[in-house]
Amino acid sequence: MTGKSILVVEDEEAIAEAVRARLVSEGFRVRVVHDGPQALRAADEDRPDLVVLDLMLPGMDGLEVCREIQKTDWVPVLMLTARTEETDKVAGFAIGADDYLTKPFSLRELTARVKAILRRMERMRHSGSSEQVIRFDLTVDPARRRVARGQEEVGLTPLEFEILFTLARSPGVVFSRDQLMDRVWGYRDYAGGRVVDSHVARIRRKLGDEAGEPRYIRTVHGVGYAFREDGRVSGPGPASGESGRAT
Ligand code: CA
């Protein structure tokens, strides 16, 4: 992971400097900027591997910065929020952030999150072993990391893709929120359930899926989520590892 570049967007000098020093000591290349417009310019110039983004910025807030940054090129974002209520709110917005960290946070925690996100990106990049999964009218293609509904391509972020792929390759298997955190994010935390929920909600919206009458992702109350089983798909469900191509 050494040499990966990280853009830190934080208007509080003391926090920005502490974060910068720690990440540099971990071997990352770090650029710090203090407001939204600078962040957009820096993201465009540097194409960082990850952005650590403060939610409360002068002028242009973190949500807007996050949206703008994602427009050109998808990049993982670790959002810093001031309070847990803010984290809830941000998770509810279902913007393109990968993860949230509530202030005050320890530098050790921040480093762990940054590394987990980068590891996940690496894993996604190199998990070219799997076959595409076709269920109902959905095609999930891990080699090209593309999802299509019928002939129409659905734009998912890498994280959303990973969640959908995890569920769709094992229809009928119920994944708890913790299991999804483990598999997709690579760690768990207190806000895990809500972060998972907000991502699933966003995937559903993009797929035109309704929570009340889901065509693809079923909510298993008190447990988690499962991809709907298709009567046309043969073979055992759980952990069979087969590609489950529907006819
Ligand atoms: Ca701030």
PDB file of C-alpha atoms in Angstrom, residues 66-67 70 74-77 90-100 117 120-121 123-124 138-142 145-148 153-169 180 183-185 195-208 216-217 225 227:
ATOM      1  CA  CYS A  66     -18.243  14.188  -2.603  1.00  0.00           C
ATOM      2  CA  ARG A  67     -20.815  14.321  -5.377  1.00  0.00           C
ATOM      3  CA  GLN A  70     -17.435  11.274  -8.035  1.00  0.00           C
ATOM      4  CA  TRP A  74     -15.048   7.099  -8.951  1.00  0.00           C
ATOM      5  CA  VAL A  75     -12.769   7.339  -5.915  1.00  0.00           C
ATOM      6  CA  PRO A  76     -13.331   5.903  -2.441  1.00  0.00           C
ATOM      7  CA  VAL A  77     -14.221   8.530   0.150  1.00  0.00           C
ATOM      8  CA  VAL A  90     -24.964  11.349   5.980  1.00  0.00           C
ATOM      9  CA  ALA A  91     -25.564   7.606   5.782  1.00  0.00           C
ATOM     10  CA  GLY A  92     -29.200   8.441   5.102  1.00  0.00           C
ATOM     11  CA  PHE A  93     -28.243  10.662   2.206  1.00  0.00           C
ATOM     12  CA  ALA A  94     -26.673   7.643   0.584  1.00  0.00           C
ATOM     13  CA  ILE A  95     -24.061   9.692  -1.180  1.00  0.00           C
ATOM     14  CA  GLY A  96     -21.026   8.087  -2.694  1.00  0.00           C
ATOM     15  CA  ALA A  97     -18.973   7.862   0.489  1.00  0.00           C
ATOM     16  CA  ASP A  98     -17.556   4.482   1.349  1.00  0.00           C
ATOM     17  CA  ASP A  99     -17.327   4.962   5.015  1.00  0.00           C
ATOM     18  CA  TYR A 100     -17.761   7.417   7.846  1.00  0.00           C
ATOM     19  CA  ILE A 117     -10.730   0.693   2.127  1.00  0.00           C
ATOM     20  CA  ARG A 120     -10.868  -3.673  -0.509  1.00  0.00           C
ATOM     21  CA  MET A 121     -10.086  -1.712  -3.662  1.00  0.00           C
ATOM     22  CA  ARG A 123      -9.217  -7.093  -3.719  1.00  0.00           C
ATOM     23  CA  MET A 124     -11.885  -5.867  -6.106  1.00  0.00           C
ATOM     24  CA  LEU A 138     -29.991  -8.831 -14.060  1.00  0.00           C
ATOM     25  CA  THR A 139     -26.496  -9.535 -15.314  1.00  0.00           C
ATOM     26  CA  VAL A 140     -23.660  -9.006 -12.850  1.00  0.00           C
ATOM     27  CA  ASP A 141     -20.293  -9.214 -14.534  1.00  0.00           C
ATOM     28  CA  PRO A 142     -17.347  -9.214 -12.114  1.00  0.00           C
ATOM     29  CA  ARG A 145     -17.513  -4.875 -12.996  1.00  0.00           C
ATOM     30  CA  ARG A 146     -20.684  -4.059 -14.796  1.00  0.00           C
ATOM     31  CA  VAL A 147     -24.333  -4.572 -14.015  1.00  0.00           C
ATOM     32  CA  ALA A 148     -27.099  -4.588 -16.578  1.00  0.00           C
ATOM     33  CA  GLU A 153     -26.514  -0.665 -17.873  1.00  0.00           C
ATOM     34  CA  VAL A 154     -26.816   0.244 -14.194  1.00  0.00           C
ATOM     35  CA  GLY A 155     -24.132   2.523 -12.766  1.00  0.00           C
ATOM     36  CA  LEU A 156     -22.994   1.167  -9.410  1.00  0.00           C
ATOM     37  CA  THR A 157     -19.997   2.266  -7.374  1.00  0.00           C
ATOM     38  CA  PRO A 158     -17.433  -0.482  -6.723  1.00  0.00           C
ATOM     39  CA  LEU A 159     -18.758  -0.889  -3.208  1.00  0.00           C
ATOM     40  CA  GLU A 160     -22.359  -1.200  -4.362  1.00  0.00           C
ATOM     41  CA  PHE A 161     -21.218  -3.635  -6.998  1.00  0.00           C
ATOM     42  CA  GLU A 162     -19.464  -5.772  -4.402  1.00  0.00           C
ATOM     43  CA  ILE A 163     -22.566  -5.935  -2.208  1.00  0.00           C
ATOM     44  CA  LEU A 164     -24.838  -6.859  -5.102  1.00  0.00           C
ATOM     45  CA  PHE A 165     -22.384  -9.463  -6.373  1.00  0.00           C
ATOM     46  CA  THR A 166     -22.014 -11.017  -2.914  1.00  0.00           C
ATOM     47  CA  LEU A 167     -25.789 -11.381  -2.597  1.00  0.00           C
ATOM     48  CA  ALA A 168     -26.580 -12.349  -6.187  1.00  0.00           C
ATOM     49  CA  ARG A 169     -24.047 -15.151  -6.418  1.00  0.00           C
ATOM     50  CA  LEU A 180     -21.718  -8.044   4.696  1.00  0.00           C
ATOM     51  CA  ARG A 183     -16.960  -9.442   3.360  1.00  0.00           C
ATOM     52  CA  VAL A 184     -17.371  -6.178   1.594  1.00  0.00           C
ATOM     53  CA  TRP A 185     -15.858  -3.555   3.892  1.00  0.00           C
ATOM     54  CA  VAL A 195     -23.980   1.952   6.522  1.00  0.00           C
ATOM     55  CA  VAL A 196     -25.002  -1.392   5.026  1.00  0.00           C
ATOM     56  CA  ASP A 197     -28.667  -0.342   4.989  1.00  0.00           C
ATOM     57  CA  SER A 198     -27.957   2.917   3.219  1.00  0.00           C
ATOM     58  CA  HIS A 199     -25.919   1.175   0.542  1.00  0.00           C
ATOM     59  CA  VAL A 200     -28.559  -1.485  -0.028  1.00  0.00           C
ATOM     60  CA  ALA A 201     -31.199   1.259  -0.284  1.00  0.00           C
ATOM     61  CA  ARG A 202     -29.142   2.987  -2.934  1.00  0.00           C
ATOM     62  CA  ILE A 203     -28.605  -0.234  -4.909  1.00  0.00           C
ATOM     63  CA  ARG A 204     -32.352  -0.862  -4.803  1.00  0.00           C
ATOM     64  CA  ARG A 205     -33.085   2.614  -6.083  1.00  0.00           C
ATOM     65  CA  LYS A 206     -30.674   2.185  -8.941  1.00  0.00           C
ATOM     66  CA  LEU A 207     -32.170  -1.185  -9.826  1.00  0.00           C
ATOM     67  CA  GLY A 208     -35.712   0.161  -9.568  1.00  0.00           C
ATOM     68  CA  TYR A 216     -34.000  -8.666  -6.356  1.00  0.00           C
ATOM     69  CA  ILE A 217     -32.936  -7.972  -2.790  1.00  0.00           C
ATOM     70  CA  TYR A 225     -30.467  -9.297   3.297  1.00  0.00           C
ATOM     71  CA  PHE A 227     -31.021 -12.109  -3.020  1.00  0.00           C
TER      72      PHE A 227
END
